[in-house]
Every structure is written in structure tokens, then in C-alpha cells.
Amino acid sequence: MTLETLPGSSGYLDLFPERRMSYFSNPYVLGLTVVAGIGGLLFGYDTGVISGALLYIKDDFKVVNQSSFLQETIVSMALVGAMIGAASGGWINDAYGRKKATLLADVVFTAGAIVMAAAPDPYVLILGRFLVGLGVGIASVTAPVYIAEASPSEVRGGLVSTNVLMITGGQFLSYLVNLAFTEVRGTWRWMLGVSAIPAVIQFFFMLCLPESPRWLFMKNEKDKAIAVLSKIYDIARLEDEVDHLSAAEEEERQRKKTVRYLDVFRTKEIRLAFLAGAGLQAFQQFTGINTVMYYSPTIVQMAGFNSNQLALLLSLIVAAMNAAGTVVGIYFIDHFGRKKLALWSLFGVIVSLVILAWAFFAQTPDSSNGIYGWLAVIGLALYIAFFAPGMGPVPWTVNSEIYPEQYRGICGGMSATVNWISNLMVAQTFLTIAEAIGTGFTFLILAGIALLAVVFVTVYVPETKGLTFVEVEQIWKERAYGSGYNTQSLLEQGNQSS
């Protein structure tokens, strides 16, 4: 079996075009994706809800209102939990499976939501935020891998990006919930507490779903894996997929060794893959996305819109654009490609951040609610319009497909941890830096980082659109050792087949 005839490869699908699958062609795969994506919805809801809840937490707890550090801690303690959850989530995924990891994440998240809703003081609230973060961290590792391993290669990007759509949908939902509870007694408690509902829903749905077929193959449970694959592929392609997985598993067994974290840095091809994946995750955060999502109501107030409700309403529009942009990304990621989409996205992000910086530089006390306030809101909306289709889904999609089977959980967990650490650094410092040097200069710094991201993506990130996992692994071996290392380059292979 050559690279060109691997099930799901471009050569295979050219030979058997009737076996090509589309995004909507298999309701089972789509349903599995949506249920797994509820983990993304929890991620997004928690990201978005705290921005609105914080406005009312400050009203209830005067000590929070008087301390930017305490406000940042309430926001970022969930990120501390997410870092620990993501770091341990890779090991949990590899040891116990994607399904059990998801169930664990739901239990921990639900416990955290209950603690937050009942918190008598800011410090218990911070504990609840930590628990919620643990659940979100585990889910952030698990959902993309679970979806990718059950997805046909030709629609893998779109299906994994559906998880990102659930993240942005969760953010939009959080703003709707924030607006719905603005006049209700115990405002922020309801905002934070209702997040337990989707976690409970996912828990019961996941009980009815199977384990990842690739994980089952890795654990030598072939009968169960074939039963799952039979619901994904027609009989002709099923036989080819099973033969391919069996051959890959036999090869893996022959070179089997204990998987260790240090191997990620000692083995050149894995190190290069991790550099690309972790770098994308870091730049996703350092270009400011969760600054916009966490603090968008606060940024809107900085721009001169002083009403809490108006700030939440304008932020709702930003969140709606985020979700709509992700829908666009689902289409383009398997048509336009991961790398091109990321570069296009970053160029727009740079322009948008410069507009935001200009709006805040020009803002004066006399211009509240005037042209520069609206310019800041337009800058936020443009930022989301460019970020959401590209740098939103691309890092998660790329990280779900660039690592070898035995390292997918560990590397996915490590790169997600990089995402959460970067997220924490931005969330914990944004307000403090904005107060110290001004909001305009802060957005200029983010624009400069986005420019560095353009260089990074151009140099280190390969195009993985439509490639099988084996073909992606081949790219890293060629980059590490040259095209002559135990195999021919993909380009040469294609030329010889034509």
C-alpha cells in the first residue's frame, strides 16, 4: 500500500470518487461531532460568561470592584485549572480513552458550576472557577482528537472546526444568558450556574456514543473499532480502512516503546510537529482573541459606552460575528487550506488591531459615545470577522492531525497547555498593562505579535489539507531527515504515479 493509495488520500479518492464523503453525508459522524463538541460549547460559554458576570460581581463584592488584580484572578483562575486539566488530559486520553476523559470533564465542570453559583465570597468563587477550568482543560484536549480520529480525512478539517464553532456558539450563548439575567435577582449566580446544564446533557449523550476507533485499534480492541468504523464508511471503503489501520497497528507494535514526554523533544520529527502545533496555539492567544472575548464589555465601556446593558448588547454582536465567522471557516478550511486561511486571517487581525489602537489613541473624555467609541466597536467587530474563520479553528485542527498515533494524546495535551498558559498570561496582564501604558499601546503590541505570527506560520506550519495521518507524519520525517529518509517525498511519489 503506497501513500497514493492509502484510504482517504487524494490519490485514493481520485481512484474511487464515489467513496468521497461530504460534511453532511453521514448523520452519524455529524451527530458524534456535535455531541463531542459540547465540550467546546462549555469552553466557549465559560470564556464569554465571565466577562458579563464580572460587571455584576463587582457590584456585589466591593473588594472585587476595588482591585484589578482580584478581577483578573477571577477570570484567570479558570485558566489555571484549564492548564492543569490540559496537561493531565493528554495522559488521561491515552490511558483511559477519549470517551472516559469527556465524562470526567463533564463531572468536574458541573461541580465547579454549582460551587460558583453558591459562592458566598470571591474566594469560593475563585475555587469554583478553578474546578470549571479543570473540566474545560480536559475537554479542550479531548474533543478535537476524538472528532479527528472518527472523521474521514477529506472532511476532517471541517468536522474538527465544528468544535470551534461550538466554542464560538458557547460564547454567543453566554452573552444571551448574560442579557437575560441582567434584571434577575442573583444576576451573576444564574449566569455562572446554568453552565452545568450542557455538561449534564453531554454526559448522558456520551454514555450512548462509542470510543474512538483509532484508540480502540491502539488498545487491540479491533472488533469494537470495526463496529464503529462500519457506521462511518460504506463496505468497500470500510475494508480498506480496516486493512490500513491493521497494517499501521502491526508496524506500531514492532517498534513499540514506552511513550514519554521527553521523547517529544528528543525525536526530531515529533519536536518539529510540536513546535508548529504549540506555536500556533500560543499565537492564537497572544494575538488577543480572549482579551477581546473576556473583556469585550469592559473594552466597550472604555470606549465610552458606560451602561452595563449596552456594553453587553454590543458584546453580543461581537460574539455573533465570532460564531458566524467560524461557520465560514468550516467551509474554507477544507477548500482553501489551513496555512493560507491562517495567513489571511492574521493579515486582517493586524489591520483590525491598528484600527482599535487608533480609536483609543484618539479617544478623549469629551468624545464619549462619539465617533471614536464607535470606531473601537467597529475595530472589535472587524477583528472577530478576520480572526474567527482562520486563527480560531486552524490551531485546533492542525493540532488534532499532525502528531503520530502514539503521541497524539500527549502532544495534544502539551500544546493545549501552551494555549492555556498563553491565555492566562494575556488575561492576567491585559487590564494591568492597559492601565500602565494605555489601551491603544496595548493593542499595538498585539498587532506586532500578529506580525510575528505571520512569519512563524509561513516558515514552520505545513499545509495538511486533505492528507491522511500517515501522509502528515511523512511531512515531518522529510523536514527532519530529508526526502530520502526511508521513503520518497510526497511530491516525487505523486510524479511517479502520474
CSV table of C-alpha atoms in Angstrom, one decimal:
chain,number,residue,atom,x,y,z
A,1,MET,CA,0.0,0.0,0.0
A,2,THR,CA,1.6,3.3,-1.1
A,3,LEU,CA,0.9,6.8,0.1
A,4,GLU,CA,-1.1,7.5,-3.0
A,5,THR,CA,-3.5,4.5,-2.3
A,6,LEU,CA,-4.0,5.0,1.4
A,7,PRO,CA,-7.7,5.2,2.2
A,8,GLY,CA,-8.7,8.8,2.4
A,9,SER,CA,-5.6,10.1,0.5
A,10,SER,CA,-6.1,12.4,-2.5
A,11,GLY,CA,-4.9,9.6,-4.8
A,12,TYR,CA,-7.3,7.1,-3.3
A,13,LEU,CA,-10.3,9.4,-3.6
A,14,ASP,CA,-9.3,10.2,-7.3
A,15,LEU,CA,-9.4,6.4,-8.0
A,16,PHE,CA,-12.7,5.9,-6.1
A,17,PRO,CA,-14.5,9.3,-6.3
A,18,GLU,CA,-17.8,7.6,-5.2
A,19,ARG,CA,-16.2,6.9,-1.8
A,20,ARG,CA,-15.5,10.6,-1.1
A,21,MET,CA,-17.6,11.9,1.8
A,22,SER,CA,-19.0,15.4,2.3
A,23,TYR,CA,-19.6,17.2,5.6
A,24,PHE,CA,-23.3,16.3,5.7
A,25,SER,CA,-23.2,12.9,4.1
A,26,ASN,CA,-23.1,10.8,7.3
A,27,PRO,CA,-25.5,11.9,10.0
A,28,TYR,CA,-23.8,9.5,12.5
A,29,VAL,CA,-20.4,11.2,12.2
A,30,LEU,CA,-22.0,14.7,12.3
A,31,GLY,CA,-24.0,13.7,15.4
A,32,LEU,CA,-20.9,12.3,17.1
A,33,THR,CA,-19.1,15.6,16.2
A,34,VAL,CA,-21.9,17.8,17.7
A,35,VAL,CA,-22.0,15.8,21.0
A,36,ALA,CA,-18.3,15.8,21.4
A,37,GLY,CA,-18.4,19.5,20.5
A,38,ILE,CA,-20.5,20.2,23.6
A,39,GLY,CA,-17.1,20.2,25.3
A,40,GLY,CA,-16.2,23.2,23.0
A,41,LEU,CA,-19.5,24.8,24.0
A,42,LEU,CA,-18.6,24.6,27.7
A,43,PHE,CA,-15.2,26.1,26.8
A,44,GLY,CA,-16.8,29.0,24.9
A,45,TYR,CA,-19.6,29.6,27.4
A,46,ASP,CA,-17.1,29.9,30.3
A,47,THR,CA,-14.9,32.2,28.2
A,48,GLY,CA,-17.8,34.5,27.4
A,49,VAL,CA,-19.9,34.4,30.5
A,50,ILE,CA,-17.3,35.7,33.0
A,51,SER,CA,-17.0,39.0,31.0
A,52,GLY,CA,-20.6,39.9,31.7
A,53,ALA,CA,-20.8,38.3,35.1
A,54,LEU,CA,-17.8,40.3,36.3
A,55,LEU,CA,-19.7,43.6,35.9
A,56,TYR,CA,-22.2,42.3,38.5
A,57,ILE,CA,-19.7,40.5,40.7
A,58,LYS,CA,-18.0,43.9,41.2
A,59,ASP,CA,-21.4,45.4,42.3
A,60,ASP,CA,-21.9,42.6,44.9
A,61,PHE,CA,-18.4,42.3,46.2
A,62,LYS,CA,-16.8,45.8,46.8
A,63,VAL,CA,-13.4,44.3,47.4
A,64,VAL,CA,-13.5,43.0,43.8
A,65,ASN,CA,-14.6,46.4,42.5
A,66,GLN,CA,-11.6,48.0,44.2
A,67,SER,CA,-9.0,45.5,42.9
A,68,SER,CA,-8.0,44.9,39.2
A,69,PHE,CA,-5.8,42.1,40.4
A,70,LEU,CA,-8.8,40.3,42.0
A,71,GLN,CA,-10.9,40.8,38.9
A,72,GLU,CA,-8.1,39.3,36.8
A,73,THR,CA,-7.8,36.4,39.2
A,74,ILE,CA,-11.5,35.6,39.0
A,75,VAL,CA,-11.1,35.5,35.2
A,76,SER,CA,-7.8,33.7,35.1
A,77,MET,CA,-8.2,31.1,37.8
A,78,ALA,CA,-10.3,29.1,35.3
A,79,LEU,CA,-7.2,29.2,33.1
A,80,VAL,CA,-5.0,27.9,35.8
A,81,GLY,CA,-7.4,24.9,36.2
A,82,ALA,CA,-7.5,24.6,32.4
A,83,MET,CA,-3.7,24.4,32.2
A,84,ILE,CA,-3.7,21.5,34.7
A,85,GLY,CA,-6.6,19.9,33.0
A,86,ALA,CA,-5.0,20.1,29.6
A,87,ALA,CA,-1.6,18.9,30.9
A,88,SER,CA,-3.2,15.8,32.5
A,89,GLY,CA,-5.8,15.4,29.8
A,90,GLY,CA,-3.4,14.1,27.2
A,91,TRP,CA,-2.3,11.3,29.5
A,92,ILE,CA,-5.9,10.5,30.6
A,93,ASN,CA,-6.9,10.3,26.9
A,94,ASP,CA,-4.1,7.9,26.0
A,95,ALA,CA,-4.5,5.7,29.1
A,96,TYR,CA,-8.3,5.6,29.5
A,97,GLY,CA,-9.7,6.7,26.2
A,98,ARG,CA,-11.4,9.8,24.7
A,99,LYS,CA,-14.9,8.8,26.0
A,100,LYS,CA,-13.9,8.4,29.7
A,101,ALA,CA,-11.9,11.6,29.5
A,102,THR,CA,-15.0,13.5,28.3
A,103,LEU,CA,-17.2,12.0,31.0
A,104,LEU,CA,-14.7,13.1,33.6
A,105,ALA,CA,-14.6,16.6,32.2
A,106,ASP,CA,-18.4,16.8,32.5
A,107,VAL,CA,-18.4,15.8,36.1
A,108,VAL,CA,-15.7,18.2,37.2
A,109,PHE,CA,-17.2,21.1,35.2
A,110,THR,CA,-20.7,20.5,36.7
A,111,ALA,CA,-19.2,20.5,40.3
A,112,GLY,CA,-17.4,23.8,39.5
A,113,ALA,CA,-20.6,25.4,38.2
A,114,ILE,CA,-22.5,24.5,41.4
A,115,VAL,CA,-19.7,25.9,43.6
A,116,MET,CA,-19.7,29.2,41.6
A,117,ALA,CA,-23.4,29.7,41.8
A,118,ALA,CA,-23.4,29.2,45.6
A,119,ALA,CA,-20.2,31.1,46.3
A,120,PRO,CA,-20.7,33.3,49.5
A,121,ASP,CA,-17.5,35.3,48.8
A,122,PRO,CA,-15.0,36.0,46.0
A,123,TYR,CA,-12.6,33.3,47.2
A,124,VAL,CA,-15.1,30.4,47.0
A,125,LEU,CA,-16.0,31.8,43.6
A,126,ILE,CA,-12.3,31.5,42.6
A,127,LEU,CA,-12.4,27.9,43.7
A,128,GLY,CA,-15.4,27.2,41.5
A,129,ARG,CA,-13.6,28.9,38.6
A,130,PHE,CA,-10.6,26.6,39.2
A,131,LEU,CA,-12.8,23.4,39.0
A,132,VAL,CA,-14.6,24.6,35.9
A,133,GLY,CA,-11.2,25.3,34.4
A,134,LEU,CA,-10.1,21.7,35.1
A,135,GLY,CA,-13.1,20.4,33.2
A,136,VAL,CA,-12.6,22.8,30.3
A,137,GLY,CA,-8.9,21.9,30.1
A,138,ILE,CA,-9.6,18.2,29.8
A,139,ALA,CA,-12.4,18.8,27.2
A,140,SER,CA,-10.2,21.1,25.1
A,141,VAL,CA,-7.7,18.2,24.6
A,142,THR,CA,-10.3,15.5,24.1
A,143,ALA,CA,-12.9,16.9,21.7
A,144,PRO,CA,-10.6,17.8,18.8
A,145,VAL,CA,-8.8,14.4,18.9
A,146,TYR,CA,-12.0,12.4,19.4
A,147,ILE,CA,-13.6,14.1,16.3
A,148,ALA,CA,-10.4,13.9,14.2
A,149,GLU,CA,-10.0,10.2,14.8
A,150,ALA,CA,-13.6,9.4,13.8
A,151,SER,CA,-13.5,11.7,10.7
A,152,PRO,CA,-12.8,10.8,7.1
A,153,SER,CA,-9.7,12.7,6.0
A,154,GLU,CA,-11.4,14.7,3.3
A,155,VAL,CA,-13.7,16.4,5.8
A,156,ARG,CA,-11.6,16.2,8.9
A,157,GLY,CA,-10.8,20.0,8.9
A,158,GLY,CA,-14.5,21.0,8.7
A,159,LEU,CA,-15.6,18.5,11.4
A,160,VAL,CA,-12.8,19.5,13.9
A,161,SER,CA,-13.7,23.1,13.1
A,162,THR,CA,-17.2,22.3,14.2
A,163,ASN,CA,-15.8,22.0,17.7
A,164,VAL,CA,-14.5,25.6,17.3
A,165,LEU,CA,-18.0,26.6,16.1
A,166,MET,CA,-19.3,25.2,19.4
A,167,ILE,CA,-16.8,27.3,21.2
A,168,THR,CA,-17.9,30.5,19.5
A,169,GLY,CA,-21.5,29.4,19.8
A,170,GLY,CA,-21.0,28.9,23.5
A,171,GLN,CA,-19.6,32.5,23.7
A,172,PHE,CA,-22.6,33.8,21.9
A,173,LEU,CA,-24.9,31.8,24.2
A,174,SER,CA,-23.1,33.2,27.2
A,175,TYR,CA,-23.9,36.8,26.1
A,176,LEU,CA,-27.6,35.9,25.5
A,177,VAL,CA,-27.7,34.4,29.0
A,178,ASN,CA,-25.9,37.5,30.4
A,179,LEU,CA,-28.6,39.8,28.9
A,180,ALA,CA,-31.4,37.5,30.0
A,181,PHE,CA,-30.4,37.7,33.7
A,182,THR,CA,-29.5,41.4,33.9
A,183,GLU,CA,-32.7,42.1,35.8
A,184,VAL,CA,-33.0,38.9,37.8
A,185,ARG,CA,-32.1,38.7,41.5
A,186,GLY,CA,-28.8,37.0,41.9
A,187,THR,CA,-27.7,38.0,38.4
A,188,TRP,CA,-24.2,36.6,38.1
A,189,ARG,CA,-25.0,33.4,40.1
A,190,TRP,CA,-27.5,32.4,37.4
A,191,MET,CA,-25.1,33.4,34.6
A,192,LEU,CA,-22.4,31.1,36.1
A,193,GLY,CA,-24.7,28.3,37.4
A,194,VAL,CA,-26.6,27.4,34.3
A,195,SER,CA,-23.4,26.3,32.6
A,196,ALA,CA,-23.9,23.0,34.4
A,197,ILE,CA,-26.8,22.2,32.0
A,198,PRO,CA,-24.8,21.5,28.8
A,199,ALA,CA,-22.3,19.5,30.8
A,200,VAL,CA,-25.0,17.2,32.2
A,201,ILE,CA,-26.5,16.9,28.7
A,202,GLN,CA,-23.2,15.9,27.2
A,203,PHE,CA,-22.5,13.4,30.0
A,204,PHE,CA,-25.7,11.4,29.2
A,205,PHE,CA,-25.2,11.6,25.4
A,206,MET,CA,-21.6,10.4,25.7
A,207,LEU,CA,-22.8,7.3,27.5
A,208,CYS,CA,-24.5,6.3,24.3
A,209,LEU,CA,-21.5,7.0,22.0
A,210,PRO,CA,-18.6,4.7,21.3
A,211,GLU,CA,-14.9,5.1,22.0
A,212,SER,CA,-12.6,6.5,19.2
A,213,PRO,CA,-12.0,3.7,16.7
A,214,ARG,CA,-8.3,4.6,16.4
A,215,TRP,CA,-7.9,4.4,20.2
A,216,LEU,CA,-9.6,1.0,20.2
A,217,PHE,CA,-7.3,-0.2,17.5
A,218,MET,CA,-4.3,1.1,19.5
A,219,LYS,CA,-5.6,-0.9,22.5
A,220,ASN,CA,-6.1,-4.0,20.4
A,221,GLU,CA,-9.9,-4.0,20.6
A,222,LYS,CA,-10.4,-4.5,16.9
A,223,ASP,CA,-13.9,-5.8,16.9
A,224,LYS,CA,-15.2,-2.8,18.7
A,225,ALA,CA,-13.2,-0.5,16.4
A,226,ILE,CA,-14.6,-2.2,13.3
A,227,ALA,CA,-18.2,-1.9,14.7
A,228,VAL,CA,-17.6,1.9,15.0
A,229,LEU,CA,-16.0,2.3,11.6
A,230,SER,CA,-18.9,0.4,9.9
A,231,LYS,CA,-21.2,3.3,10.9
A,232,ILE,CA,-18.8,5.8,9.3
A,233,TYR,CA,-17.8,4.2,6.0
A,234,ASP,CA,-19.6,2.1,3.3
A,235,ILE,CA,-18.5,-1.5,3.0
A,236,ALA,CA,-15.9,-1.0,0.2
A,237,ARG,CA,-14.0,1.8,1.9
A,238,LEU,CA,-14.5,0.1,5.3
A,239,GLU,CA,-12.4,-2.9,4.2
A,240,ASP,CA,-9.6,-0.6,3.0
A,241,GLU,CA,-9.7,1.5,6.2
A,242,VAL,CA,-9.6,-1.6,8.4
A,243,ASP,CA,-6.7,-3.1,6.4
A,244,HIS,CA,-4.8,0.2,6.7
A,245,LEU,CA,-5.4,0.5,10.4
A,246,SER,CA,-4.4,-3.1,10.9
A,247,ALA,CA,-1.1,-2.6,9.0
A,248,ALA,CA,-0.4,0.6,10.9
A,249,GLU,CA,-1.0,-1.1,14.2
A,250,GLU,CA,1.3,-4.0,13.3
A,251,GLU,CA,4.0,-1.6,12.4
A,252,GLU,CA,3.4,0.3,15.6
A,253,ARG,CA,3.6,-2.9,17.6
A,254,GLN,CA,7.0,-3.8,16.1
A,255,ARG,CA,8.6,-0.5,17.1
A,256,LYS,CA,6.5,-0.2,20.3
A,257,LYS,CA,8.2,1.6,23.2
A,258,THR,CA,7.1,3.4,26.2
A,259,VAL,CA,5.8,6.9,25.3
A,260,ARG,CA,7.5,9.5,27.4
A,261,TYR,CA,7.1,13.3,27.5
A,262,LEU,CA,10.8,13.8,26.9
A,263,ASP,CA,10.6,11.9,23.6
A,264,VAL,CA,8.6,14.8,22.2
A,265,PHE,CA,11.8,16.9,22.4
A,266,ARG,CA,14.3,14.1,21.7
A,267,THR,CA,12.8,12.8,18.5
A,268,LYS,CA,13.3,15.4,15.7
A,269,GLU,CA,10.2,14.9,13.6
A,270,ILE,CA,7.9,15.0,16.7
A,271,ARG,CA,9.8,18.0,18.0
A,272,LEU,CA,9.1,19.8,14.7
A,273,ALA,CA,5.5,18.9,14.8
A,274,PHE,CA,5.1,20.1,18.4
A,275,LEU,CA,6.9,23.3,17.6
A,276,ALA,CA,4.3,24.0,14.8
A,277,GLY,CA,1.3,22.9,16.9
A,278,ALA,CA,2.3,24.7,20.1
A,279,GLY,CA,3.4,27.8,18.3
A,280,LEU,CA,0.0,28.1,16.6
A,281,GLN,CA,-1.7,27.7,20.0
A,282,ALA,CA,0.5,30.4,21.6
A,283,PHE,CA,0.0,32.9,18.7
A,284,GLN,CA,-3.8,32.2,18.8
A,285,GLN,CA,-3.8,33.7,22.3
A,286,PHE,CA,-1.0,36.3,22.1
A,287,THR,CA,-2.8,37.9,19.1
A,288,GLY,CA,-5.5,38.8,21.7
A,289,ILE,CA,-8.6,36.7,21.0
A,290,ASN,CA,-9.6,36.0,24.5
A,291,THR,CA,-8.7,39.6,25.6
A,292,VAL,CA,-11.5,40.5,23.2
A,293,MET,CA,-13.9,37.8,24.5
A,294,TYR,CA,-13.2,38.1,28.2
A,295,TYR,CA,-13.0,41.9,28.3
A,296,SER,CA,-15.2,43.0,25.4
A,297,PRO,CA,-17.8,44.6,27.7
A,298,THR,CA,-15.0,46.3,29.6
A,299,ILE,CA,-13.4,47.5,26.3
A,300,VAL,CA,-16.7,48.8,25.1
A,301,GLN,CA,-17.1,50.7,28.4
A,302,MET,CA,-13.5,52.0,27.9
A,303,ALA,CA,-14.6,53.3,24.5
A,304,GLY,CA,-17.2,55.5,26.2
A,305,PHE,CA,-20.4,53.3,26.5
A,306,ASN,CA,-21.0,53.3,30.2
A,307,SER,CA,-24.2,51.3,30.5
A,308,ASN,CA,-23.7,47.7,31.6
A,309,GLN,CA,-26.6,46.5,29.4
A,310,LEU,CA,-25.4,48.5,26.4
A,311,ALA,CA,-21.9,47.1,26.8
A,312,LEU,CA,-23.3,43.5,27.0
A,313,LEU,CA,-25.5,44.1,23.9
A,314,LEU,CA,-22.6,45.4,21.8
A,315,SER,CA,-20.5,42.5,23.0
A,316,LEU,CA,-23.4,40.1,21.9
A,317,ILE,CA,-23.0,41.4,18.4
A,318,VAL,CA,-19.2,40.7,18.6
A,319,ALA,CA,-19.9,37.2,19.8
A,320,ALA,CA,-22.5,36.6,17.0
A,321,MET,CA,-19.9,37.7,14.4
A,322,ASN,CA,-17.4,35.2,16.0
A,323,ALA,CA,-19.9,32.3,15.6
A,324,ALA,CA,-20.8,33.4,12.0
A,325,GLY,CA,-17.1,33.7,11.1
A,326,THR,CA,-16.4,30.2,12.3
A,327,VAL,CA,-19.1,28.8,10.0
A,328,VAL,CA,-17.2,30.4,7.1
A,329,GLY,CA,-14.0,28.8,8.4
A,330,ILE,CA,-15.7,25.3,8.4
A,331,TYR,CA,-16.1,25.6,4.7
A,332,PHE,CA,-12.8,27.2,3.8
A,333,ILE,CA,-10.5,25.1,6.0
A,334,ASP,CA,-11.0,22.0,3.7
A,335,HIS,CA,-11.2,24.0,0.5
A,336,PHE,CA,-8.8,26.9,1.0
A,337,GLY,CA,-6.3,25.1,3.3
A,338,ARG,CA,-5.1,25.5,6.8
A,339,LYS,CA,-2.0,27.6,6.2
A,340,LYS,CA,-3.5,30.0,3.7
A,341,LEU,CA,-6.5,30.5,5.9
A,342,ALA,CA,-4.3,31.3,8.9
A,343,LEU,CA,-2.2,33.8,6.9
A,344,TRP,CA,-5.3,35.6,5.5
A,345,SER,CA,-6.7,35.7,9.0
A,346,LEU,CA,-3.6,37.2,10.6
A,347,PHE,CA,-3.3,40.0,8.0
A,348,GLY,CA,-6.9,41.1,8.8
A,349,VAL,CA,-6.2,40.8,12.5
A,350,ILE,CA,-3.2,43.2,12.2
A,351,VAL,CA,-5.3,45.8,10.4
A,352,SER,CA,-8.1,45.5,13.0
A,353,LEU,CA,-5.8,45.9,15.9
A,354,VAL,CA,-4.3,49.0,14.4
A,355,ILE,CA,-7.8,50.4,14.0
A,356,LEU,CA,-8.5,49.6,17.7
A,357,ALA,CA,-5.3,51.3,18.7
A,358,TRP,CA,-6.1,54.4,16.7
A,359,ALA,CA,-9.6,54.6,18.3
A,360,PHE,CA,-8.2,54.6,21.8
A,361,PHE,CA,-5.3,56.9,21.0
A,362,ALA,CA,-7.8,59.4,19.6
A,363,GLN,CA,-10.4,59.0,22.4
A,364,THR,CA,-10.8,61.9,24.8
A,365,PRO,CA,-13.1,62.5,27.8
A,366,ASP,CA,-15.1,64.8,25.6
A,367,SER,CA,-15.7,62.2,22.8
A,368,SER,CA,-17.5,59.6,24.9
A,369,ASN,CA,-20.1,57.7,22.8
A,370,GLY,CA,-18.8,59.7,19.8
A,371,ILE,CA,-17.1,58.7,16.6
A,372,TYR,CA,-14.1,57.1,18.3
A,373,GLY,CA,-16.2,55.0,20.6
A,374,TRP,CA,-18.0,53.6,17.6
A,375,LEU,CA,-14.6,53.2,15.8
A,376,ALA,CA,-13.5,51.0,18.7
A,377,VAL,CA,-16.6,48.8,18.4
A,378,ILE,CA,-16.1,48.5,14.6
A,379,GLY,CA,-12.4,47.6,15.2
A,380,LEU,CA,-13.6,44.8,17.6
A,381,ALA,CA,-16.1,43.5,15.1
A,382,LEU,CA,-13.5,43.5,12.2
A,383,TYR,CA,-11.1,41.7,14.5
A,384,ILE,CA,-13.6,38.9,15.1
A,385,ALA,CA,-14.6,38.9,11.4
A,386,PHE,CA,-10.9,38.1,10.4
A,387,PHE,CA,-9.9,36.0,13.4
A,388,ALA,CA,-12.9,33.6,13.6
A,389,PRO,CA,-12.6,31.9,10.2
A,390,GLY,CA,-8.8,31.4,10.4
A,391,MET,CA,-6.9,31.6,13.6
A,392,GLY,CA,-9.9,30.4,15.5
A,393,PRO,CA,-10.2,26.9,14.0
A,394,VAL,CA,-6.8,26.4,12.4
A,395,PRO,CA,-4.6,25.8,15.6
A,396,TRP,CA,-7.1,23.2,17.0
A,397,THR,CA,-7.5,21.5,13.6
A,398,VAL,CA,-3.8,21.3,12.9
A,399,ASN,CA,-3.0,20.0,16.4
A,400,SER,CA,-5.6,17.2,16.0
A,401,GLU,CA,-3.8,15.8,12.9
A,402,ILE,CA,-0.1,16.5,13.0
A,403,TYR,CA,1.1,14.0,15.7
A,404,PRO,CA,1.8,10.3,15.3
A,405,GLU,CA,-0.9,8.0,16.8
A,406,GLN,CA,1.0,7.1,20.0
A,407,TYR,CA,1.9,10.7,20.7
A,408,ARG,CA,-1.4,12.3,19.8
A,409,GLY,CA,-2.8,12.5,23.3
A,410,ILE,CA,0.4,13.6,25.0
A,411,CYS,CA,1.3,16.2,22.3
A,412,GLY,CA,-2.3,17.4,22.0
A,413,GLY,CA,-2.3,17.9,25.8
A,414,MET,CA,1.0,19.7,25.8
A,415,SER,CA,0.0,22.1,23.0
A,416,ALA,CA,-3.3,22.8,24.7
A,417,THR,CA,-1.4,23.5,27.8
A,418,VAL,CA,0.6,26.1,25.9
A,419,ASN,CA,-2.7,27.6,24.7
A,420,TRP,CA,-4.0,27.9,28.3
A,421,ILE,CA,-0.7,29.3,29.6
A,422,SER,CA,-0.7,31.9,26.9
A,423,ASN,CA,-4.3,32.6,27.6
A,424,LEU,CA,-3.5,33.0,31.3
A,425,MET,CA,-0.7,35.4,30.6
A,426,VAL,CA,-2.9,37.6,28.4
A,427,ALA,CA,-5.9,37.5,30.8
A,428,GLN,CA,-3.9,38.2,33.9
A,429,THR,CA,-2.0,41.1,32.4
A,430,PHE,CA,-4.3,42.9,29.9
A,431,LEU,CA,-6.1,45.3,32.3
A,432,THR,CA,-2.9,46.0,34.2
A,433,ILE,CA,-0.9,46.8,31.0
A,434,ALA,CA,-3.7,48.8,29.6
A,435,GLU,CA,-3.8,50.9,32.8
A,436,ALA,CA,0.0,51.3,32.8
A,437,ILE,CA,0.7,52.2,29.1
A,438,GLY,CA,-2.8,52.9,27.7
A,439,THR,CA,-5.2,50.7,25.8
A,440,GLY,CA,-4.0,52.0,22.4
A,441,PHE,CA,-0.4,50.9,23.0
A,442,THR,CA,-1.6,47.6,24.3
A,443,PHE,CA,-3.4,46.9,21.0
A,444,LEU,CA,-0.3,47.9,19.1
A,445,ILE,CA,1.7,45.3,21.0
A,446,LEU,CA,-0.9,42.7,20.0
A,447,ALA,CA,-0.6,43.8,16.3
A,448,GLY,CA,3.2,43.4,16.5
A,449,ILE,CA,2.8,39.9,17.8
A,450,ALA,CA,0.4,39.1,15.0
A,451,LEU,CA,3.0,40.2,12.5
A,452,LEU,CA,5.5,37.7,14.1
A,453,ALA,CA,2.8,35.1,13.8
A,454,VAL,CA,2.7,35.6,10.0
A,455,VAL,CA,6.4,34.9,9.9
A,456,PHE,CA,6.0,31.8,12.1
A,457,VAL,CA,3.2,30.3,10.1
A,458,THR,CA,5.0,30.9,6.8
A,459,VAL,CA,8.2,29.2,8.0
A,460,TYR,CA,7.1,26.4,10.3
A,461,VAL,CA,3.5,25.3,9.5
A,462,PRO,CA,2.9,22.9,6.6
A,463,GLU,CA,-0.3,22.5,4.7
A,464,THR,CA,-2.2,19.5,5.9
A,465,LYS,CA,-5.5,19.9,3.9
A,466,GLY,CA,-6.8,16.5,2.8
A,467,LEU,CA,-3.9,14.5,4.0
A,468,THR,CA,-4.1,11.2,5.8
A,469,PHE,CA,-2.4,10.9,9.2
A,470,VAL,CA,0.3,8.8,7.6
A,471,GLU,CA,0.9,11.5,4.9
A,472,VAL,CA,1.2,14.2,7.6
A,473,GLU,CA,3.7,12.0,9.5
A,474,GLN,CA,5.7,11.7,6.3
A,475,ILE,CA,5.9,15.5,6.0
A,476,TRP,CA,7.7,15.7,9.4
A,477,LYS,CA,10.1,12.9,8.6
A,478,GLU,CA,11.0,14.7,5.4
A,479,ARG,CA,11.5,18.0,7.2
A,480,ALA,CA,13.6,16.3,9.9
A,481,TYR,CA,15.8,14.0,7.8
A,482,GLY,CA,15.3,15.0,4.2
A,483,SER,CA,13.1,13.3,1.5
A,484,GLY,CA,15.5,10.4,1.1
A,485,TYR,CA,15.0,9.1,4.7
A,486,ASN,CA,13.4,5.6,4.3
A,487,THR,CA,10.8,7.0,1.9
A,488,GLN,CA,10.2,9.2,-1.1
A,489,SER,CA,8.8,12.7,-0.8
A,490,LEU,CA,5.1,13.1,-1.4
A,491,LEU,CA,5.9,15.2,-4.5
A,492,GLU,CA,8.1,12.5,-6.0
A,493,GLN,CA,5.5,9.9,-5.2
A,494,GLY,CA,2.8,11.8,-7.0
A,495,ASN,CA,5.0,12.4,-10.0
A,496,GLN,CA,5.8,8.7,-10.3
A,497,SER,CA,2.1,7.8,-10.1
A,498,SER,CA,1.1,10.2,-12.8
